Amino acid sequence: MQGNKVSFGEHFRLLFEFSGREDRSSFWAYAAAVFGLSMVLTMLAMLAPMFASMRSMQNYAEAHPESVTISHGPGHYSMSVQGGEFSPDFTLMFLAMGMVVLVAIVLLAAAVVRRLHDTGRSGWWGLMPVPFIAFSMIAMPQVFSPGRTPSAPDPGLFMAIFLSNMFYMLALLALVVLLALKSTDGPNRFGAAGAAAT
């Protein structure tokens, strides 16, 4: 047997166990579940402020019908409202998304390290994407802060976020490739293949 078999539930007991090894099938089943959960939570974090903005627009439209232009036909409906401020609260949205990213990192960190150990690599490789996602999550609210108009973002900051996101995707892709490599045969410097995780 190559690497450590870790049951799905055992990952929660091993959240802070950064030593030992973990096989591919154990890791990917758990990582897929964490990824799926984080996608659902991210969508909820994005939808909540959007719905709040739409409710605000609807309430304004009901109170000021003279400011509303409605257009509809087969397969479409649109409402244009003149006046009022209806942009979503991006600060709250990015804060919620940042919390989701932080939780995903905590849930995956030790499993990523063990999986890298199983391929004979240091767990430090797992940090490759972290600086880029951290920079983007910190800088993004500054671009969409309430005091800024969407038509006049800081071009330097916007470009820095764009480049950071590109480097994040490249680093994440490199990490996924490392995590997908086969286990080393027999013992390596991180432990014996098939030894129980502690």
Coordinates of N, CA and C in Angstrom, one line a residue:
M1 N 0.8 -1.2 0.0 CA 0.0 0.0 0.0 C 0.9 1.2 0.0
Q2 N 0.5 2.2 -0.8 CA 1.3 3.5 -0.8 C 0.6 4.6 -0.1
G3 N 1.3 5.3 0.7 CA 0.8 6.4 1.4 C -0.2 6.0 2.6
N4 N -0.8 7.0 3.2 CA -1.7 6.7 4.3 C -3.1 6.8 3.8
K5 N -3.9 5.8 4.2 CA -5.4 5.9 3.9 C -6.0 6.7 5.1
V6 N -6.7 7.7 4.7 CA -7.4 8.6 5.8 C -8.9 8.6 5.4
S7 N -9.7 8.2 6.3 CA -11.1 8.3 6.1 C -11.6 9.7 6.0
F8 N -12.7 9.9 5.4 CA -13.2 11.3 5.3 C -13.4 12.0 6.6
G9 N -14.0 11.3 7.6 CA -14.2 11.9 8.9 C -13.0 12.1 9.7
E10 N -12.0 11.3 9.4 CA -10.7 11.4 10.1 C -10.0 12.7 9.8
H11 N -10.2 13.2 8.6 CA -9.6 14.5 8.2 C -9.9 15.6 9.3
F12 N -11.0 15.6 9.9 CA -11.3 16.6 10.9 C -10.5 16.4 12.2
R13 N -10.3 15.2 12.5 CA -9.4 14.9 13.7 C -8.0 15.3 13.4
L14 N -7.6 15.2 12.1 CA -6.2 15.5 11.7 C -6.0 16.9 11.1
L15 N -6.9 17.8 11.4 CA -6.9 19.2 10.9 C -5.5 19.9 11.1
F16 N -4.9 19.6 12.2 CA -3.6 20.3 12.6 C -2.5 19.3 12.6
E17 N -2.6 18.1 11.9 CA -1.6 17.1 11.9 C -0.8 17.3 10.6
F18 N 0.3 18.0 10.7 CA 1.1 18.3 9.5 C 2.3 17.3 9.3
S19 N 2.3 16.2 9.9 CA 3.3 15.2 9.7 C 2.7 14.0 9.1
G20 N 3.5 13.1 8.6 CA 3.0 11.9 8.0 C 2.6 12.0 6.6
R21 N 1.9 11.0 6.1 CA 1.6 11.0 4.6 C 0.2 10.7 4.4
E22 N -0.3 11.0 3.2 CA -1.7 10.7 2.9 C -1.8 10.4 1.4
D23 N -2.5 9.3 1.1 CA -2.6 8.8 -0.3 C -3.5 9.7 -1.2
R24 N -3.4 9.5 -2.5 CA -4.2 10.4 -3.4 C -5.7 10.2 -3.2
S25 N -6.2 9.0 -3.2 CA -7.7 8.8 -3.1 C -8.3 9.5 -1.9
S26 N -7.6 9.3 -0.7 CA -8.1 9.9 0.5 C -8.1 11.4 0.4
F27 N -7.0 12.0 -0.1 CA -6.9 13.4 -0.2 C -7.9 14.0 -1.2
W28 N -8.1 13.5 -2.4 CA -8.9 14.1 -3.4 C -10.4 14.0 -3.1
A29 N -10.8 12.9 -2.4 CA -12.2 12.9 -2.0 C -12.5 14.0 -1.0
Y30 N -11.6 14.2 0.0 CA -11.8 15.2 1.0 C -11.7 16.6 0.4
A31 N -10.7 16.8 -0.5 CA -10.5 18.1 -1.1 C -11.7 18.5 -2.0
A32 N -12.2 17.5 -2.7 CA -13.4 17.8 -3.6 C -14.6 18.3 -2.7
A33 N -14.8 17.6 -1.6 CA -15.9 18.0 -0.7 C -15.7 19.5 -0.1
V34 N -14.4 19.8 0.3 CA -14.1 21.1 0.8 C -14.3 22.1 -0.3
F35 N -13.9 21.8 -1.5 CA -14.0 22.7 -2.6 C -15.5 23.0 -2.9
G36 N -16.3 21.9 -3.0 CA -17.7 22.1 -3.2 C -18.4 22.9 -2.2
L37 N -18.1 22.7 -0.9 CA -18.6 23.5 0.2 C -18.2 24.9 0.1
S38 N -17.0 25.2 -0.3 CA -16.5 26.6 -0.4 C -17.2 27.3 -1.6
M39 N -17.5 26.6 -2.7 CA -18.1 27.2 -3.8 C -19.6 27.6 -3.4
V40 N -20.3 26.7 -2.7 CA -21.6 27.0 -2.2 C -21.6 28.2 -1.3
L41 N -20.7 28.2 -0.4 CA -20.6 29.4 0.6 C -20.3 30.7 -0.1
T42 N -19.4 30.6 -1.1 CA -19.0 31.8 -1.9 C -20.2 32.3 -2.7
M43 N -21.0 31.4 -3.3 CA -22.2 31.9 -4.0 C -23.1 32.5 -3.1
L44 N -23.3 32.0 -1.9 CA -24.2 32.6 -0.9 C -23.7 34.0 -0.5
A45 N -22.4 34.1 -0.3 CA -21.8 35.3 0.1 C -22.0 36.4 -1.0
M46 N -22.0 36.0 -2.2 CA -22.2 36.9 -3.3 C -23.7 37.3 -3.5
L47 N -24.5 36.3 -3.3 CA -26.0 36.5 -3.6 C -26.7 37.3 -2.6
A48 N -26.3 37.2 -1.3 CA -26.9 37.9 -0.2 C -26.9 39.4 -0.5
P49 N -25.7 40.1 -0.7 CA -25.7 41.5 -1.0 C -26.4 41.9 -2.3
M50 N -26.4 41.0 -3.3 CA -27.1 41.3 -4.6 C -28.6 41.3 -4.3
F51 N -29.1 40.4 -3.6 CA -30.5 40.3 -3.3 C -30.9 41.5 -2.5
A52 N -30.1 41.9 -1.5 CA -30.4 43.1 -0.7 C -30.4 44.4 -1.6
S53 N -29.5 44.5 -2.5 CA -29.5 45.6 -3.4 C -30.8 45.6 -4.3
M54 N -31.2 44.4 -4.8 CA -32.4 44.4 -5.6 C -33.7 44.7 -4.7
R55 N -33.7 44.3 -3.5 CA -34.8 44.6 -2.6 C -34.9 46.1 -2.4
S56 N -33.7 46.7 -2.2 CA -33.6 48.2 -2.0 C -34.1 48.9 -3.3
M57 N -33.8 48.4 -4.5 CA -34.3 49.0 -5.7 C -35.8 48.8 -5.8
Q58 N -36.3 47.7 -5.5 CA -37.7 47.4 -5.5 C -38.5 48.4 -4.6
N59 N -38.0 48.5 -3.4 CA -38.6 49.4 -2.4 C -38.6 50.9 -2.9
Y60 N -37.5 51.3 -3.5 CA -37.4 52.6 -4.0 C -38.4 52.8 -5.2
A61 N -38.5 51.8 -6.0 CA -39.4 51.9 -7.2 C -40.8 52.0 -6.7
E62 N -41.2 51.3 -5.7 CA -42.6 51.3 -5.2 C -42.9 52.7 -4.6
A63 N -41.9 53.3 -3.9 CA -42.0 54.6 -3.3 C -42.0 55.7 -4.3
H64 N -41.3 55.5 -5.4 CA -41.1 56.6 -6.5 C -41.4 56.0 -7.8
P65 N -42.7 55.7 -8.1 CA -43.1 55.1 -9.4 C -42.7 55.9 -10.6
E66 N -42.7 57.3 -10.4 CA -42.3 58.2 -11.5 C -40.9 58.0 -12.0
S67 N -40.0 57.4 -11.2 CA -38.6 57.2 -11.5 C -38.3 55.8 -12.2
V68 N -39.4 55.1 -12.4 CA -39.2 53.7 -12.9 C -39.6 53.6 -14.4
T69 N -38.8 52.9 -15.1 CA -39.1 52.5 -16.5 C -39.0 51.0 -16.6
I70 N -40.2 50.4 -17.0 CA -40.2 48.9 -17.1 C -40.3 48.6 -18.5
S71 N -39.6 47.6 -18.9 CA -39.6 47.1 -20.3 C -39.7 45.6 -20.2
H72 N -40.7 45.0 -20.9 CA -40.9 43.6 -20.9 C -41.4 43.1 -22.3
G73 N -41.2 41.8 -22.5 CA -41.7 41.2 -23.7 C -41.5 39.7 -23.6
P74 N -41.6 39.0 -24.6 CA -41.4 37.5 -24.5 C -40.0 37.2 -24.1
G75 N -39.9 36.5 -22.9 CA -38.6 36.1 -22.5 C -37.7 37.1 -21.8
H76 N -38.2 38.3 -21.6 CA -37.3 39.3 -20.9 C -38.2 40.3 -20.1
Y77 N -37.6 40.8 -19.0 CA -38.2 41.8 -18.2 C -37.0 42.6 -17.6
S78 N -37.1 43.9 -17.7 CA -36.1 44.8 -17.1 C -36.8 46.0 -16.5
M79 N -36.1 46.5 -15.4 CA -36.6 47.6 -14.7 C -35.4 48.6 -14.6
S80 N -35.6 49.8 -15.0 CA -34.6 50.9 -14.9 C -35.1 51.9 -13.9
V81 N -34.3 52.2 -12.9 CA -34.7 53.1 -11.8 C -33.8 54.3 -11.9
Q82 N -34.3 55.6 -11.9 CA -33.5 56.8 -11.9 C -33.5 57.3 -10.5
G83 N -32.2 57.5 -10.0 CA -32.1 58.1 -8.6 C -31.9 56.9 -7.6
G84 N -31.5 57.3 -6.5 CA -31.2 56.2 -5.4 C -29.9 55.6 -5.6
E85 N -29.4 54.9 -4.5 CA -28.1 54.2 -4.5 C -28.4 52.8 -4.3
F86 N -28.1 51.9 -5.3 CA -28.5 50.5 -5.2 C -27.3 49.5 -5.3
S87 N -26.1 50.0 -5.3 CA -25.0 49.1 -5.5 C -24.8 48.2 -4.3
P88 N -24.5 46.9 -4.5 CA -24.3 46.0 -3.4 C -23.2 46.4 -2.4
D89 N -23.3 45.9 -1.2 CA -22.3 46.2 -0.2 C -21.1 45.3 -0.5
F90 N -20.2 45.7 -1.4 CA -19.0 44.9 -1.7 C -18.1 44.6 -0.6
T91 N -18.0 45.5 0.4 CA -17.1 45.3 1.5 C -17.6 44.1 2.3
L92 N -18.9 44.0 2.6 CA -19.4 42.9 3.3 C -19.2 41.6 2.5
M93 N -19.5 41.7 1.2 CA -19.4 40.5 0.3 C -17.9 40.0 0.3
F94 N -16.9 40.9 0.2 CA -15.5 40.4 0.2 C -15.1 39.9 1.5
L95 N -15.6 40.5 2.6 CA -15.3 40.0 3.9 C -15.8 38.6 4.1
A96 N -17.1 38.3 3.6 CA -17.6 37.0 3.7 C -16.8 36.0 2.9
M97 N -16.5 36.5 1.6 CA -15.7 35.6 0.8 C -14.3 35.3 1.4
G98 N -13.7 36.3 2.0 CA -12.4 36.1 2.7 C -12.5 35.1 3.8
M99 N -13.6 35.1 4.5 CA -13.8 34.1 5.6 C -13.9 32.7 5.0
V100 N -14.6 32.6 3.9 CA -14.8 31.3 3.2 C -13.4 30.8 2.8
V101 N -12.6 31.7 2.2 CA -11.2 31.3 1.8 C -10.4 30.8 3.0
L102 N -10.5 31.6 4.1 CA -9.7 31.3 5.3 C -10.1 29.9 5.8
V103 N -11.4 29.6 5.9 CA -11.9 28.3 6.4 C -11.5 27.2 5.5
A104 N -11.5 27.4 4.1 CA -11.0 26.4 3.2 C -9.6 26.1 3.4
I105 N -8.8 27.2 3.6 CA -7.3 27.0 3.9 C -7.1 26.2 5.1
V106 N -7.8 26.5 6.2 CA -7.7 25.7 7.4 C -8.1 24.3 7.2
L107 N -9.2 24.0 6.5 CA -9.6 22.7 6.3 C -8.7 21.9 5.4
L108 N -8.0 22.5 4.5 CA -7.1 21.8 3.6 C -5.6 21.8 3.9
A109 N -5.2 22.7 4.7 CA -3.7 22.9 4.9 C -3.0 21.6 5.3
A110 N -3.4 20.9 6.4 CA -2.7 19.7 6.9 C -2.8 18.6 5.8
A111 N -4.0 18.4 5.2 CA -4.1 17.4 4.2 C -3.2 17.6 3.0
V112 N -3.1 18.9 2.6 CA -2.2 19.2 1.5 C -0.7 18.9 1.9
V113 N -0.3 19.2 3.1 CA 1.0 18.9 3.5 C 1.3 17.4 3.5
R114 N 0.3 16.6 4.1 CA 0.5 15.2 4.1 C 0.6 14.6 2.7
R115 N -0.3 15.1 1.8 CA -0.3 14.6 0.4 C 1.1 14.9 -0.2
L116 N 1.6 16.1 0.0 CA 2.9 16.5 -0.6 C 4.0 15.6 0.0
H117 N 3.9 15.3 1.3 CA 4.9 14.4 2.0 C 4.8 13.0 1.3
D118 N 3.6 12.6 0.9 CA 3.5 11.3 0.3 C 4.2 11.2 -1.0
T119 N 4.4 12.4 -1.7 CA 5.1 12.4 -3.0 C 6.6 12.6 -2.8
G120 N 7.0 12.8 -1.5 CA 8.4 13.0 -1.2 C 8.8 14.5 -1.2
R121 N 7.8 15.4 -1.2 CA 8.0 16.8 -1.2 C 7.7 17.5 0.1
S122 N 8.4 18.6 0.4 CA 8.1 19.4 1.6 C 6.7 20.0 1.5
G123 N 6.1 20.1 2.7 CA 4.8 20.7 2.7 C 4.8 22.2 2.4
W124 N 6.0 22.9 2.4 CA 6.1 24.3 2.1 C 5.6 24.6 0.7
W125 N 5.7 23.6 -0.2 CA 5.1 23.8 -1.6 C 3.7 24.2 -1.5
G126 N 3.0 23.8 -0.5 CA 1.5 24.1 -0.4 C 1.2 25.6 -0.2
L127 N 2.3 26.4 0.1 CA 2.0 27.8 0.3 C 2.1 28.6 -1.0
M128 N 2.4 28.0 -2.1 CA 2.6 28.7 -3.4 C 1.5 29.7 -3.7
P129 N 0.2 29.2 -3.6 CA -0.9 30.2 -4.0 C -1.3 31.2 -2.9
V130 N -0.9 30.9 -1.7 CA -1.4 31.7 -0.6 C -1.1 33.2 -0.6
P131 N 0.1 33.6 -0.9 CA 0.4 35.1 -1.0 C -0.5 35.8 -2.0
F132 N -0.7 35.2 -3.1 CA -1.5 35.8 -4.2 C -3.0 36.0 -3.9
I133 N -3.6 34.9 -3.3 CA -5.0 35.0 -2.9 C -5.1 36.0 -1.7
A134 N -4.1 36.0 -0.8 CA -4.2 36.9 0.3 C -4.2 38.4 -0.2
F135 N -3.3 38.7 -1.1 CA -3.2 40.0 -1.7 C -4.5 40.4 -2.3
S136 N -5.0 39.6 -3.2 CA -6.3 39.9 -3.9 C -7.4 40.1 -2.9
M137 N -7.5 39.3 -1.9 CA -8.7 39.4 -1.0 C -8.5 40.7 -0.1
I138 N -7.3 41.1 0.1 CA -7.1 42.4 0.9 C -7.3 43.6 0.0
A139 N -6.9 43.5 -1.3 CA -6.9 44.7 -2.2 C -8.2 44.9 -2.9
M140 N -9.0 43.8 -3.1 CA -10.2 43.9 -3.9 C -11.2 44.8 -3.2
P141 N -11.5 44.8 -1.9 CA -12.4 45.7 -1.3 C -12.0 47.2 -1.5
Q142 N -10.7 47.5 -1.7 CA -10.3 48.8 -1.9 C -10.8 49.4 -3.3
V143 N -10.8 48.5 -4.3 CA -11.3 48.8 -5.6 C -12.8 49.1 -5.6
F144 N -13.5 48.3 -4.8 CA -15.0 48.4 -4.8 C -15.5 49.1 -3.5
S145 N -14.7 49.9 -2.9 CA -15.1 50.5 -1.6 C -16.2 51.5 -1.9
P146 N -17.1 51.7 -0.9 CA -18.3 52.6 -1.1 C -17.9 54.0 -1.6
G147 N -16.7 54.5 -1.3 CA -16.4 55.9 -1.7 C -15.9 56.0 -3.1
R148 N -15.7 54.8 -3.8 CA -15.2 54.8 -5.2 C -16.4 54.6 -6.1
T149 N -16.3 55.3 -7.3 CA -17.3 55.0 -8.3 C -16.8 53.9 -9.2
P150 N -17.7 53.0 -9.6 CA -17.2 51.9 -10.4 C -16.5 52.3 -11.7
S151 N -16.8 53.5 -12.2 CA -16.2 54.0 -13.4 C -14.8 54.5 -13.2
A152 N -14.3 54.7 -12.0 CA -13.0 55.3 -11.7 C -12.2 54.5 -10.7
P153 N -11.9 53.2 -11.0 CA -11.1 52.4 -10.1 C -9.6 52.8 -10.2
D154 N -8.8 52.6 -9.2 CA -7.4 52.9 -9.3 C -6.8 51.9 -10.3
P155 N -6.3 52.4 -11.4 CA -5.8 51.5 -12.5 C -4.5 50.7 -12.0
G156 N -3.7 51.3 -11.2 CA -2.5 50.6 -10.7 C -2.9 49.4 -9.8
L157 N -3.8 49.7 -8.9 CA -4.3 48.6 -8.0 C -5.1 47.6 -8.7
F158 N -5.9 48.0 -9.7 CA -6.7 47.0 -10.5 C -5.7 46.1 -11.3
M159 N -4.6 46.6 -11.8 CA -3.7 45.8 -12.6 C -2.9 44.9 -11.6
A160 N -2.6 45.4 -10.4 CA -1.9 44.5 -9.4 C -2.8 43.4 -9.1
I161 N -4.1 43.6 -8.9 CA -5.0 42.5 -8.5 C -5.1 41.5 -9.7
F162 N -5.2 42.1 -10.9 CA -5.3 41.2 -12.1 C -4.1 40.3 -12.2
L163 N -2.8 40.9 -12.0 CA -1.6 40.1 -12.1 C -1.6 39.1 -10.9
S164 N -2.0 39.5 -9.8 CA -2.0 38.6 -8.6 C -2.9 37.4 -8.8
N165 N -4.1 37.7 -9.4 CA -5.0 36.6 -9.7 C -4.4 35.6 -10.8
M166 N -3.7 36.2 -11.8 CA -3.0 35.3 -12.8 C -2.0 34.4 -12.1
F167 N -1.1 35.0 -11.3 CA -0.1 34.3 -10.6 C -0.7 33.2 -9.6
Y168 N -1.9 33.6 -9.0 CA -2.6 32.7 -8.1 C -3.0 31.5 -8.9
M169 N -3.6 31.7 -10.1 CA -4.1 30.6 -10.9 C -2.9 29.7 -11.3
L170 N -1.8 30.3 -11.7 CA -0.6 29.5 -12.1 C -0.1 28.7 -10.9
A171 N 0.0 29.3 -9.8 CA 0.5 28.7 -8.6 C -0.4 27.5 -8.1
L172 N -1.7 27.8 -8.2 CA -2.7 26.8 -7.8 C -2.6 25.6 -8.8
L173 N -2.5 25.9 -10.1 CA -2.3 24.8 -11.1 C -1.1 24.0 -10.8
A174 N 0.1 24.6 -10.5 CA 1.3 23.9 -10.2 C 1.1 23.0 -8.9
L175 N 0.4 23.6 -7.9 CA 0.2 22.8 -6.7 C -0.7 21.6 -7.0
V176 N -1.8 21.8 -7.8 CA -2.6 20.7 -8.1 C -1.8 19.6 -8.8
V177 N -0.9 19.9 -9.7 CA -0.1 18.9 -10.4 C 0.7 18.2 -9.3
L178 N 1.4 18.9 -8.4 CA 2.2 18.2 -7.4 C 1.3 17.3 -6.5
L179 N 0.1 17.8 -6.2 CA -0.8 16.9 -5.3 C -1.3 15.7 -6.1
A180 N -1.3 15.7 -7.4 CA -1.8 14.6 -8.2 C -0.7 13.6 -8.5
L181 N 0.6 13.9 -8.2 CA 1.6 12.9 -8.5 C 1.5 11.7 -7.6
K182 N 2.0 10.6 -8.1 CA 1.9 9.3 -7.4 C 2.7 9.3 -6.1
S183 N 2.3 8.5 -5.2 CA 3.0 8.3 -4.0 C 4.4 7.7 -4.2
T184 N 5.3 8.1 -3.4 CA 6.7 7.4 -3.5 C 6.6 6.0 -3.0
D185 N 7.3 5.1 -3.6 CA 7.3 3.7 -3.2 C 8.1 3.6 -1.9
G186 N 7.5 2.8 -0.9 CA 8.2 2.6 0.3 C 8.4 3.8 1.2
P187 N 9.2 3.7 2.2 CA 9.4 4.9 3.1 C 10.1 6.0 2.4
N188 N 9.8 7.2 2.8 CA 10.6 8.4 2.4 C 10.9 9.2 3.7
R189 N 11.4 10.4 3.5 CA 11.9 11.1 4.7 C 10.7 11.6 5.6
F190 N 9.5 11.4 5.1 CA 8.3 11.8 5.9 C 7.6 10.7 6.6
G191 N 8.1 9.5 6.4 CA 7.5 8.3 7.0 C 7.3 7.1 6.1
A192 N 6.8 6.1 6.7 CA 6.7 4.8 5.9 C 5.4 4.8 5.2
A193 N 5.4 4.3 4.0 CA 4.2 4.2 3.2 C 3.2 3.2 3.9
G194 N 2.0 3.6 4.1 CA 1.0 2.8 4.7 C 0.9 2.9 6.2
A195 N 1.8 3.7 6.8 CA 1.8 3.8 8.3 C 0.6 4.6 8.7
A196 N 0.0 4.3 9.8 CA -1.2 5.0 10.2 C -0.9 6.4 10.6
A197 N -1.8 7.3 10.2 CA -1.6 8.7 10.6 C -1.9 8.9 12.0
T198 N -1.2 9.9 12.6 CA -1.3 10.1 14.1 C -2.0 11.4 14.3

